[in-house]
Amino acid sequence: MAENTGRRVVAWAGVSMDGYTSGPGGVEHDQWLYEHAGKEATSAYFEGIWRGCDTALLGRKNYEGFHSVWPGIARDPSVPIRTRELGTWIDTVEKVVFSTTLDAVDWQGSRLATRPLEDEVKALKAEEGRRDIFVMNSASVIHPLLEADLVDDLRMAIVPNVIGGGLLLLPEGLPAKAWELAETTTLAHGAVGLHYRRT
């Protein structure tokens, strides 16, 4: 087991009943996930997770997608307050972006990772006096962190949809590992929040 010191790495994903974080058509067609994310119960549950973190790890696709929408959400008075506060957090939090194609990032609080993912995350985990590190639905980051045994908390919302294919949260080939169930939460619209801790 990798040494668990300092800050915790919290990986989060919305997942279909058949285990996918995105469907076969890609994120632009993931209406099932957007409908889940827009529910008040989801926002309340999710708030209990992101408020404990002060660094976000993102892959390129999520960085570009989040940058295109969340700053506007944070400033839109017609958006519910809880969603606006999440938008403000995403807009202002420290964001470390992992990409092999981007040369620069210009969203406030963002920087490109300059070290390999494992080295970058180990350095972040060792920082003292900081809150936890959040991987927000970026499977391209979650997969290698699971392979390296660097995820401390695996949190997911199982959404009551079967989508038949796409991007798996837990792909084949991950090393065998036991996790401890820390918490389950049933949301009003039928989704189930699961919180697993590394043993």
JSON list of C-alpha atoms in Angstrom, two decimals:
[
{"chain": "A", "resi": 1, "resn": "MET", "atom": "CA", "xyz": [0.00, 0.00, 0.00]},
{"chain": "A", "resi": 2, "resn": "ALA", "atom": "CA", "xyz": [1.18, 3.53, -0.81]},
{"chain": "A", "resi": 3, "resn": "GLU", "atom": "CA", "xyz": [1.95, 5.63, 2.25]},
{"chain": "A", "resi": 4, "resn": "ASN", "atom": "CA", "xyz": [-1.03, 7.75, 3.30]},
{"chain": "A", "resi": 5, "resn": "THR", "atom": "CA", "xyz": [0.25, 11.04, 4.69]},
{"chain": "A", "resi": 6, "resn": "GLY", "atom": "CA", "xyz": [-0.94, 14.62, 4.62]},
{"chain": "A", "resi": 7, "resn": "ARG", "atom": "CA", "xyz": [-3.87, 15.58, 2.44]},
{"chain": "A", "resi": 8, "resn": "ARG", "atom": "CA", "xyz": [-6.34, 13.03, 1.13]},
{"chain": "A", "resi": 9, "resn": "VAL", "atom": "CA", "xyz": [-7.17, 12.51, -2.55]},
{"chain": "A", "resi": 10, "resn": "VAL", "atom": "CA", "xyz": [-10.94, 12.38, -3.03]},
{"chain": "A", "resi": 11, "resn": "ALA", "atom": "CA", "xyz": [-12.08, 11.02, -6.40]},
{"chain": "A", "resi": 12, "resn": "TRP", "atom": "CA", "xyz": [-15.66, 11.78, -7.36]},
{"chain": "A", "resi": 13, "resn": "ALA", "atom": "CA", "xyz": [-17.81, 10.57, -10.27]},
{"chain": "A", "resi": 14, "resn": "GLY", "atom": "CA", "xyz": [-21.41, 10.28, -11.33]},
{"chain": "A", "resi": 15, "resn": "VAL", "atom": "CA", "xyz": [-21.90, 6.72, -12.58]},
{"chain": "A", "resi": 16, "resn": "SER", "atom": "CA", "xyz": [-24.68, 4.90, -14.43]},
{"chain": "A", "resi": 17, "resn": "MET", "atom": "CA", "xyz": [-26.04, 1.65, -13.02]},
{"chain": "A", "resi": 18, "resn": "ASP", "atom": "CA", "xyz": [-23.87, -0.24, -15.51]},
{"chain": "A", "resi": 19, "resn": "GLY", "atom": "CA", "xyz": [-20.71, 1.55, -14.38]},
{"chain": "A", "resi": 20, "resn": "TYR", "atom": "CA", "xyz": [-20.14, 4.32, -16.92]},
{"chain": "A", "resi": 21, "resn": "THR", "atom": "CA", "xyz": [-19.19, 7.94, -16.22]},
{"chain": "A", "resi": 22, "resn": "SER", "atom": "CA", "xyz": [-20.03, 8.97, -19.79]},
{"chain": "A", "resi": 23, "resn": "GLY", "atom": "CA", "xyz": [-22.12, 7.33, -22.48]},
{"chain": "A", "resi": 24, "resn": "PRO", "atom": "CA", "xyz": [-21.17, 6.07, -25.94]},
{"chain": "A", "resi": 25, "resn": "GLY", "atom": "CA", "xyz": [-21.90, 9.46, -27.53]},
{"chain": "A", "resi": 26, "resn": "GLY", "atom": "CA", "xyz": [-19.52, 11.38, -25.27]},
{"chain": "A", "resi": 27, "resn": "VAL", "atom": "CA", "xyz": [-20.14, 14.08, -22.69]},
{"chain": "A", "resi": 28, "resn": "GLU", "atom": "CA", "xyz": [-22.22, 16.29, -24.99]},
{"chain": "A", "resi": 29, "resn": "HIS", "atom": "CA", "xyz": [-24.88, 13.54, -25.01]},
{"chain": "A", "resi": 30, "resn": "ASP", "atom": "CA", "xyz": [-24.87, 12.72, -21.29]},
{"chain": "A", "resi": 31, "resn": "GLN", "atom": "CA", "xyz": [-28.32, 14.12, -20.54]},
{"chain": "A", "resi": 32, "resn": "TRP", "atom": "CA", "xyz": [-28.84, 11.41, -17.90]},
{"chain": "A", "resi": 33, "resn": "LEU", "atom": "CA", "xyz": [-25.92, 12.82, -15.92]},
{"chain": "A", "resi": 34, "resn": "TYR", "atom": "CA", "xyz": [-26.88, 16.49, -16.36]},
{"chain": "A", "resi": 35, "resn": "GLU", "atom": "CA", "xyz": [-30.42, 15.78, -15.14]},
{"chain": "A", "resi": 36, "resn": "HIS", "atom": "CA", "xyz": [-29.01, 14.08, -12.05]},
{"chain": "A", "resi": 37, "resn": "ALA", "atom": "CA", "xyz": [-26.56, 16.95, -11.41]},
{"chain": "A", "resi": 38, "resn": "GLY", "atom": "CA", "xyz": [-29.38, 19.50, -11.63]},
{"chain": "A", "resi": 39, "resn": "LYS", "atom": "CA", "xyz": [-31.39, 17.99, -8.78]},
{"chain": "A", "resi": 40, "resn": "GLU", "atom": "CA", "xyz": [-31.47, 19.84, -5.46]},
{"chain": "A", "resi": 41, "resn": "ALA", "atom": "CA", "xyz": [-30.70, 16.63, -3.57]},
{"chain": "A", "resi": 42, "resn": "THR", "atom": "CA", "xyz": [-27.57, 16.15, -5.67]},
{"chain": "A", "resi": 43, "resn": "SER", "atom": "CA", "xyz": [-26.38, 19.70, -5.00]},
{"chain": "A", "resi": 44, "resn": "ALA", "atom": "CA", "xyz": [-26.87, 19.31, -1.25]},
{"chain": "A", "resi": 45, "resn": "TYR", "atom": "CA", "xyz": [-25.05, 15.96, -1.17]},
{"chain": "A", "resi": 46, "resn": "PHE", "atom": "CA", "xyz": [-22.23, 17.17, -3.39]},
{"chain": "A", "resi": 47, "resn": "GLU", "atom": "CA", "xyz": [-21.70, 20.28, -1.25]},
{"chain": "A", "resi": 48, "resn": "GLY", "atom": "CA", "xyz": [-20.67, 18.05, 1.64]},
{"chain": "A", "resi": 49, "resn": "ILE", "atom": "CA", "xyz": [-17.81, 16.78, -0.52]},
{"chain": "A", "resi": 50, "resn": "TRP", "atom": "CA", "xyz": [-16.31, 19.75, -2.40]},
{"chain": "A", "resi": 51, "resn": "ARG", "atom": "CA", "xyz": [-16.28, 22.12, 0.58]},
{"chain": "A", "resi": 52, "resn": "GLY", "atom": "CA", "xyz": [-13.63, 19.94, 2.22]},
{"chain": "A", "resi": 53, "resn": "CYS", "atom": "CA", "xyz": [-11.17, 20.43, -0.65]},
{"chain": "A", "resi": 54, "resn": "ASP", "atom": "CA", "xyz": [-9.00, 23.33, -1.81]},
{"chain": "A", "resi": 55, "resn": "THR", "atom": "CA", "xyz": [-7.28, 21.82, -4.84]},
{"chain": "A", "resi": 56, "resn": "ALA", "atom": "CA", "xyz": [-8.96, 20.31, -7.92]},
{"chain": "A", "resi": 57, "resn": "LEU", "atom": "CA", "xyz": [-7.26, 17.93, -10.36]},
{"chain": "A", "resi": 58, "resn": "LEU", "atom": "CA", "xyz": [-8.58, 18.02, -13.92]},
{"chain": "A", "resi": 59, "resn": "GLY", "atom": "CA", "xyz": [-7.90, 16.37, -17.24]},
{"chain": "A", "resi": 60, "resn": "ARG", "atom": "CA", "xyz": [-7.97, 18.50, -20.38]},
{"chain": "A", "resi": 61, "resn": "LYS", "atom": "CA", "xyz": [-11.57, 17.72, -21.40]},
{"chain": "A", "resi": 62, "resn": "ASN", "atom": "CA", "xyz": [-13.03, 18.60, -18.00]},
{"chain": "A", "resi": 63, "resn": "TYR", "atom": "CA", "xyz": [-10.82, 21.67, -17.71]},
{"chain": "A", "resi": 64, "resn": "GLU", "atom": "CA", "xyz": [-12.08, 23.01, -21.04]},
{"chain": "A", "resi": 65, "resn": "GLY", "atom": "CA", "xyz": [-15.67, 22.00, -20.37]},
{"chain": "A", "resi": 66, "resn": "PHE", "atom": "CA", "xyz": [-15.77, 23.43, -16.85]},
{"chain": "A", "resi": 67, "resn": "HIS", "atom": "CA", "xyz": [-14.04, 26.66, -17.95]},
{"chain": "A", "resi": 68, "resn": "SER", "atom": "CA", "xyz": [-16.71, 27.20, -20.61]},
{"chain": "A", "resi": 69, "resn": "VAL", "atom": "CA", "xyz": [-19.65, 27.10, -18.16]},
{"chain": "A", "resi": 70, "resn": "TRP", "atom": "CA", "xyz": [-18.79, 27.48, -14.46]},
{"chain": "A", "resi": 71, "resn": "PRO", "atom": "CA", "xyz": [-17.54, 31.09, -14.35]},
{"chain": "A", "resi": 72, "resn": "GLY", "atom": "CA", "xyz": [-20.84, 32.17, -15.92]},
{"chain": "A", "resi": 73, "resn": "ILE", "atom": "CA", "xyz": [-22.87, 30.04, -13.51]},
{"chain": "A", "resi": 74, "resn": "ALA", "atom": "CA", "xyz": [-21.02, 31.61, -10.57]},
{"chain": "A", "resi": 75, "resn": "ARG", "atom": "CA", "xyz": [-22.12, 35.08, -11.68]},
{"chain": "A", "resi": 76, "resn": "ASP", "atom": "CA", "xyz": [-25.71, 34.36, -12.75]},
{"chain": "A", "resi": 77, "resn": "PRO", "atom": "CA", "xyz": [-28.19, 35.55, -10.09]},
{"chain": "A", "resi": 78, "resn": "SER", "atom": "CA", "xyz": [-30.95, 33.38, -11.60]},
{"chain": "A", "resi": 79, "resn": "VAL", "atom": "CA", "xyz": [-29.03, 30.21, -10.69]},
{"chain": "A", "resi": 80, "resn": "PRO", "atom": "CA", "xyz": [-29.85, 28.66, -7.27]},
{"chain": "A", "resi": 81, "resn": "ILE", "atom": "CA", "xyz": [-27.48, 29.83, -4.54]},
{"chain": "A", "resi": 82, "resn": "ARG", "atom": "CA", "xyz": [-26.03, 26.39, -3.80]},
{"chain": "A", "resi": 83, "resn": "THR", "atom": "CA", "xyz": [-25.10, 25.92, -7.48]},
{"chain": "A", "resi": 84, "resn": "ARG", "atom": "CA", "xyz": [-23.65, 29.43, -7.66]},
{"chain": "A", "resi": 85, "resn": "GLU", "atom": "CA", "xyz": [-21.49, 28.72, -4.62]},
{"chain": "A", "resi": 86, "resn": "LEU", "atom": "CA", "xyz": [-20.21, 25.56, -6.29]},
{"chain": "A", "resi": 87, "resn": "GLY", "atom": "CA", "xyz": [-19.50, 27.64, -9.39]},
{"chain": "A", "resi": 88, "resn": "THR", "atom": "CA", "xyz": [-17.55, 30.16, -7.32]},
{"chain": "A", "resi": 89, "resn": "TRP", "atom": "CA", "xyz": [-15.54, 27.36, -5.74]},
{"chain": "A", "resi": 90, "resn": "ILE", "atom": "CA", "xyz": [-14.67, 25.83, -9.13]},
{"chain": "A", "resi": 91, "resn": "ASP", "atom": "CA", "xyz": [-13.91, 29.27, -10.56]},
{"chain": "A", "resi": 92, "resn": "THR", "atom": "CA", "xyz": [-11.51, 30.26, -7.77]},
{"chain": "A", "resi": 93, "resn": "VAL", "atom": "CA", "xyz": [-10.05, 27.02, -6.39]},
{"chain": "A", "resi": 94, "resn": "GLU", "atom": "CA", "xyz": [-6.49, 25.93, -7.20]},
{"chain": "A", "resi": 95, "resn": "LYS", "atom": "CA", "xyz": [-6.78, 23.80, -10.36]},
{"chain": "A", "resi": 96, "resn": "VAL", "atom": "CA", "xyz": [-3.98, 21.49, -11.49]},
{"chain": "A", "resi": 97, "resn": "VAL", "atom": "CA", "xyz": [-4.49, 20.42, -15.10]},
{"chain": "A", "resi": 98, "resn": "PHE", "atom": "CA", "xyz": [-3.00, 17.26, -16.60]},
{"chain": "A", "resi": 99, "resn": "SER", "atom": "CA", "xyz": [-2.65, 17.45, -20.37]},
{"chain": "A", "resi": 100, "resn": "THR", "atom": "CA", "xyz": [-0.24, 16.39, -23.06]},
{"chain": "A", "resi": 101, "resn": "THR", "atom": "CA", "xyz": [-1.69, 18.81, -25.62]},
{"chain": "A", "resi": 102, "resn": "LEU", "atom": "CA", "xyz": [-2.26, 22.11, -23.82]},
{"chain": "A", "resi": 103, "resn": "ASP", "atom": "CA", "xyz": [0.64, 24.60, -23.79]},
{"chain": "A", "resi": 104, "resn": "ALA", "atom": "CA", "xyz": [-0.98, 26.99, -21.32]},
{"chain": "A", "resi": 105, "resn": "VAL", "atom": "CA", "xyz": [-4.10, 27.48, -19.17]},
{"chain": "A", "resi": 106, "resn": "ASP", "atom": "CA", "xyz": [-5.63, 30.88, -18.52]},
{"chain": "A", "resi": 107, "resn": "TRP", "atom": "CA", "xyz": [-8.48, 30.20, -16.09]},
{"chain": "A", "resi": 108, "resn": "GLN", "atom": "CA", "xyz": [-7.81, 31.88, -12.74]},
{"chain": "A", "resi": 109, "resn": "GLY", "atom": "CA", "xyz": [-6.16, 29.59, -10.20]},
{"chain": "A", "resi": 110, "resn": "SER", "atom": "CA", "xyz": [-5.11, 27.10, -12.88]},
{"chain": "A", "resi": 111, "resn": "ARG", "atom": "CA", "xyz": [-1.71, 25.69, -13.72]},
{"chain": "A", "resi": 112, "resn": "LEU", "atom": "CA", "xyz": [-0.46, 22.89, -15.91]},
{"chain": "A", "resi": 113, "resn": "ALA", "atom": "CA", "xyz": [1.13, 20.02, -14.02]},
{"chain": "A", "resi": 114, "resn": "THR", "atom": "CA", "xyz": [4.88, 20.09, -14.63]},
{"chain": "A", "resi": 115, "resn": "ARG", "atom": "CA", "xyz": [5.63, 16.64, -13.22]},
{"chain": "A", "resi": 116, "resn": "PRO", "atom": "CA", "xyz": [4.26, 13.18, -14.00]},
{"chain": "A", "resi": 117, "resn": "LEU", "atom": "CA", "xyz": [0.86, 12.65, -12.42]},
{"chain": "A", "resi": 118, "resn": "GLU", "atom": "CA", "xyz": [2.06, 10.39, -9.60]},
{"chain": "A", "resi": 119, "resn": "ASP", "atom": "CA", "xyz": [4.87, 12.77, -8.63]},
{"chain": "A", "resi": 120, "resn": "GLU", "atom": "CA", "xyz": [2.58, 15.81, -8.79]},
{"chain": "A", "resi": 121, "resn": "VAL", "atom": "CA", "xyz": [-0.06, 14.20, -6.59]},
{"chain": "A", "resi": 122, "resn": "LYS", "atom": "CA", "xyz": [2.46, 12.90, -4.06]},
{"chain": "A", "resi": 123, "resn": "ALA", "atom": "CA", "xyz": [3.85, 16.43, -3.74]},
{"chain": "A", "resi": 124, "resn": "LEU", "atom": "CA", "xyz": [0.37, 17.89, -3.28]},
{"chain": "A", "resi": 125, "resn": "LYS", "atom": "CA", "xyz": [-0.52, 15.25, -0.68]},
{"chain": "A", "resi": 126, "resn": "ALA", "atom": "CA", "xyz": [2.58, 16.12, 1.34]},
{"chain": "A", "resi": 127, "resn": "GLU", "atom": "CA", "xyz": [1.65, 19.81, 1.68]},
{"chain": "A", "resi": 128, "resn": "GLU", "atom": "CA", "xyz": [0.73, 20.74, 5.23]},
{"chain": "A", "resi": 129, "resn": "GLY", "atom": "CA", "xyz": [-2.01, 23.08, 6.39]},
{"chain": "A", "resi": 130, "resn": "ARG", "atom": "CA", "xyz": [-4.19, 22.46, 3.35]},
{"chain": "A", "resi": 131, "resn": "ARG", "atom": "CA", "xyz": [-7.56, 20.86, 2.74]},
{"chain": "A", "resi": 132, "resn": "ASP", "atom": "CA", "xyz": [-8.03, 17.75, 0.62]},
{"chain": "A", "resi": 133, "resn": "ILE", "atom": "CA", "xyz": [-7.47, 17.26, -3.11]},
{"chain": "A", "resi": 134, "resn": "PHE", "atom": "CA", "xyz": [-10.52, 16.74, -5.34]},
{"chain": "A", "resi": 135, "resn": "VAL", "atom": "CA", "xyz": [-10.64, 14.83, -8.62]},
{"chain": "A", "resi": 136, "resn": "MET", "atom": "CA", "xyz": [-13.94, 15.91, -10.11]},
{"chain": "A", "resi": 137, "resn": "ASN", "atom": "CA", "xyz": [-15.26, 13.34, -12.57]},
{"chain": "A", "resi": 138, "resn": "SER", "atom": "CA", "xyz": [-12.03, 13.24, -14.63]},
{"chain": "A", "resi": 139, "resn": "ALA", "atom": "CA", "xyz": [-11.68, 9.55, -15.51]},
{"chain": "A", "resi": 140, "resn": "SER", "atom": "CA", "xyz": [-8.35, 10.28, -17.27]},
{"chain": "A", "resi": 141, "resn": "VAL", "atom": "CA", "xyz": [-6.97, 11.32, -13.87]},
{"chain": "A", "resi": 142, "resn": "ILE", "atom": "CA", "xyz": [-8.89, 8.87, -11.67]},
{"chain": "A", "resi": 143, "resn": "HIS", "atom": "CA", "xyz": [-7.75, 5.77, -13.59]},
{"chain": "A", "resi": 144, "resn": "PRO", "atom": "CA", "xyz": [-3.98, 6.24, -13.18]},
{"chain": "A", "resi": 145, "resn": "LEU", "atom": "CA", "xyz": [-4.42, 7.37, -9.56]},
{"chain": "A", "resi": 146, "resn": "LEU", "atom": "CA", "xyz": [-6.30, 4.16, -8.80]},
{"chain": "A", "resi": 147, "resn": "GLU", "atom": "CA", "xyz": [-3.58, 2.16, -10.54]},
{"chain": "A", "resi": 148, "resn": "ALA", "atom": "CA", "xyz": [-0.97, 3.91, -8.38]},
{"chain": "A", "resi": 149, "resn": "ASP", "atom": "CA", "xyz": [-3.02, 3.44, -5.18]},
{"chain": "A", "resi": 150, "resn": "LEU", "atom": "CA", "xyz": [-3.13, 7.20, -4.59]},
{"chain": "A", "resi": 151, "resn": "VAL", "atom": "CA", "xyz": [-6.91, 7.58, -4.14]},
{"chain": "A", "resi": 152, "resn": "ASP", "atom": "CA", "xyz": [-7.84, 7.81, -0.45]},
{"chain": "A", "resi": 153, "resn": "ASP", "atom": "CA", "xyz": [-11.60, 8.31, -0.84]},
{"chain": "A", "resi": 154, "resn": "LEU", "atom": "CA", "xyz": [-13.62, 7.04, -3.79]},
{"chain": "A", "resi": 155, "resn": "ARG", "atom": "CA", "xyz": [-17.00, 8.71, -3.90]},
{"chain": "A", "resi": 156, "resn": "MET", "atom": "CA", "xyz": [-19.67, 8.18, -6.50]},
{"chain": "A", "resi": 157, "resn": "ALA", "atom": "CA", "xyz": [-23.34, 8.75, -7.16]},
{"chain": "A", "resi": 158, "resn": "ILE", "atom": "CA", "xyz": [-24.98, 5.75, -8.79]},
{"chain": "A", "resi": 159, "resn": "VAL", "atom": "CA", "xyz": [-27.60, 7.26, -11.10]},
{"chain": "A", "resi": 160, "resn": "PRO", "atom": "CA", "xyz": [-30.66, 5.07, -11.90]},
{"chain": "A", "resi": 161, "resn": "ASN", "atom": "CA", "xyz": [-29.94, 4.82, -15.63]},
{"chain": "A", "resi": 162, "resn": "VAL", "atom": "CA", "xyz": [-28.50, 2.03, -17.77]},
{"chain": "A", "resi": 163, "resn": "ILE", "atom": "CA", "xyz": [-26.69, 3.55, -20.77]},
{"chain": "A", "resi": 164, "resn": "GLY", "atom": "CA", "xyz": [-25.19, 0.49, -22.44]},
{"chain": "A", "resi": 165, "resn": "GLY", "atom": "CA", "xyz": [-21.62, 1.62, -23.06]},
{"chain": "A", "resi": 166, "resn": "GLY", "atom": "CA", "xyz": [-19.12, 4.45, -22.88]},
{"chain": "A", "resi": 167, "resn": "LEU", "atom": "CA", "xyz": [-16.34, 5.33, -20.45]},
{"chain": "A", "resi": 168, "resn": "LEU", "atom": "CA", "xyz": [-16.07, 3.04, -17.42]},
{"chain": "A", "resi": 169, "resn": "LEU", "atom": "CA", "xyz": [-15.22, 4.51, -14.03]},
{"chain": "A", "resi": 170, "resn": "LEU", "atom": "CA", "xyz": [-13.39, 1.29, -13.09]},
{"chain": "A", "resi": 171, "resn": "PRO", "atom": "CA", "xyz": [-11.78, -0.15, -16.22]},
{"chain": "A", "resi": 172, "resn": "GLU", "atom": "CA", "xyz": [-10.46, -3.67, -16.58]},
{"chain": "A", "resi": 173, "resn": "GLY", "atom": "CA", "xyz": [-6.91, -4.22, -15.39]},
{"chain": "A", "resi": 174, "resn": "LEU", "atom": "CA", "xyz": [-6.98, -2.25, -12.16]},
{"chain": "A", "resi": 175, "resn": "PRO", "atom": "CA", "xyz": [-4.99, -3.94, -9.38]},
{"chain": "A", "resi": 176, "resn": "ALA", "atom": "CA", "xyz": [-7.04, -5.99, -6.93]},
{"chain": "A", "resi": 177, "resn": "LYS", "atom": "CA", "xyz": [-7.84, -4.02, -3.79]},
{"chain": "A", "resi": 178, "resn": "ALA", "atom": "CA", "xyz": [-10.33, -4.06, -0.92]},
{"chain": "A", "resi": 179, "resn": "TRP", "atom": "CA", "xyz": [-12.11, -0.83, 0.04]},
{"chain": "A", "resi": 180, "resn": "GLU", "atom": "CA", "xyz": [-13.98, 0.03, 3.23]},
{"chain": "A", "resi": 181, "resn": "LEU", "atom": "CA", "xyz": [-17.52, 1.34, 2.89]},
{"chain": "A", "resi": 182, "resn": "ALA", "atom": "CA", "xyz": [-17.68, 4.56, 4.90]},
{"chain": "A", "resi": 183, "resn": "GLU", "atom": "CA", "xyz": [-21.15, 5.86, 4.05]},
{"chain": "A", "resi": 184, "resn": "THR", "atom": "CA", "xyz": [-24.20, 5.42, 1.84]},
{"chain": "A", "resi": 185, "resn": "THR", "atom": "CA", "xyz": [-26.73, 8.13, 1.07]},
{"chain": "A", "resi": 186, "resn": "THR", "atom": "CA", "xyz": [-30.03, 7.64, -0.75]},
{"chain": "A", "resi": 187, "resn": "LEU", "atom": "CA", "xyz": [-31.07, 10.74, -2.69]},
{"chain": "A", "resi": 188, "resn": "ALA", "atom": "CA", "xyz": [-34.70, 11.71, -3.21]},
{"chain": "A", "resi": 189, "resn": "HIS", "atom": "CA", "xyz": [-34.67, 11.07, -6.98]},
{"chain": "A", "resi": 190, "resn": "GLY", "atom": "CA", "xyz": [-33.34, 7.52, -6.64]},
{"chain": "A", "resi": 191, "resn": "ALA", "atom": "CA", "xyz": [-29.59, 8.00, -6.95]},
{"chain": "A", "resi": 192, "resn": "VAL", "atom": "CA", "xyz": [-27.37, 6.47, -4.27]},
{"chain": "A", "resi": 193, "resn": "GLY", "atom": "CA", "xyz": [-24.23, 8.13, -2.94]},
{"chain": "A", "resi": 194, "resn": "LEU", "atom": "CA", "xyz": [-21.41, 5.74, -2.04]},
{"chain": "A", "resi": 195, "resn": "HIS", "atom": "CA", "xyz": [-18.27, 6.65, -0.10]},
{"chain": "A", "resi": 196, "resn": "TYR", "atom": "CA", "xyz": [-15.42, 4.14, 0.01]},
{"chain": "A", "resi": 197, "resn": "ARG", "atom": "CA", "xyz": [-12.11, 4.57, 1.85]},
{"chain": "A", "resi": 198, "resn": "ARG", "atom": "CA", "xyz": [-8.86, 2.83, 1.03]},
{"chain": "A", "resi": 199, "resn": "THR", "atom": "CA", "xyz": [-7.97, 0.11, 3.53]}
]
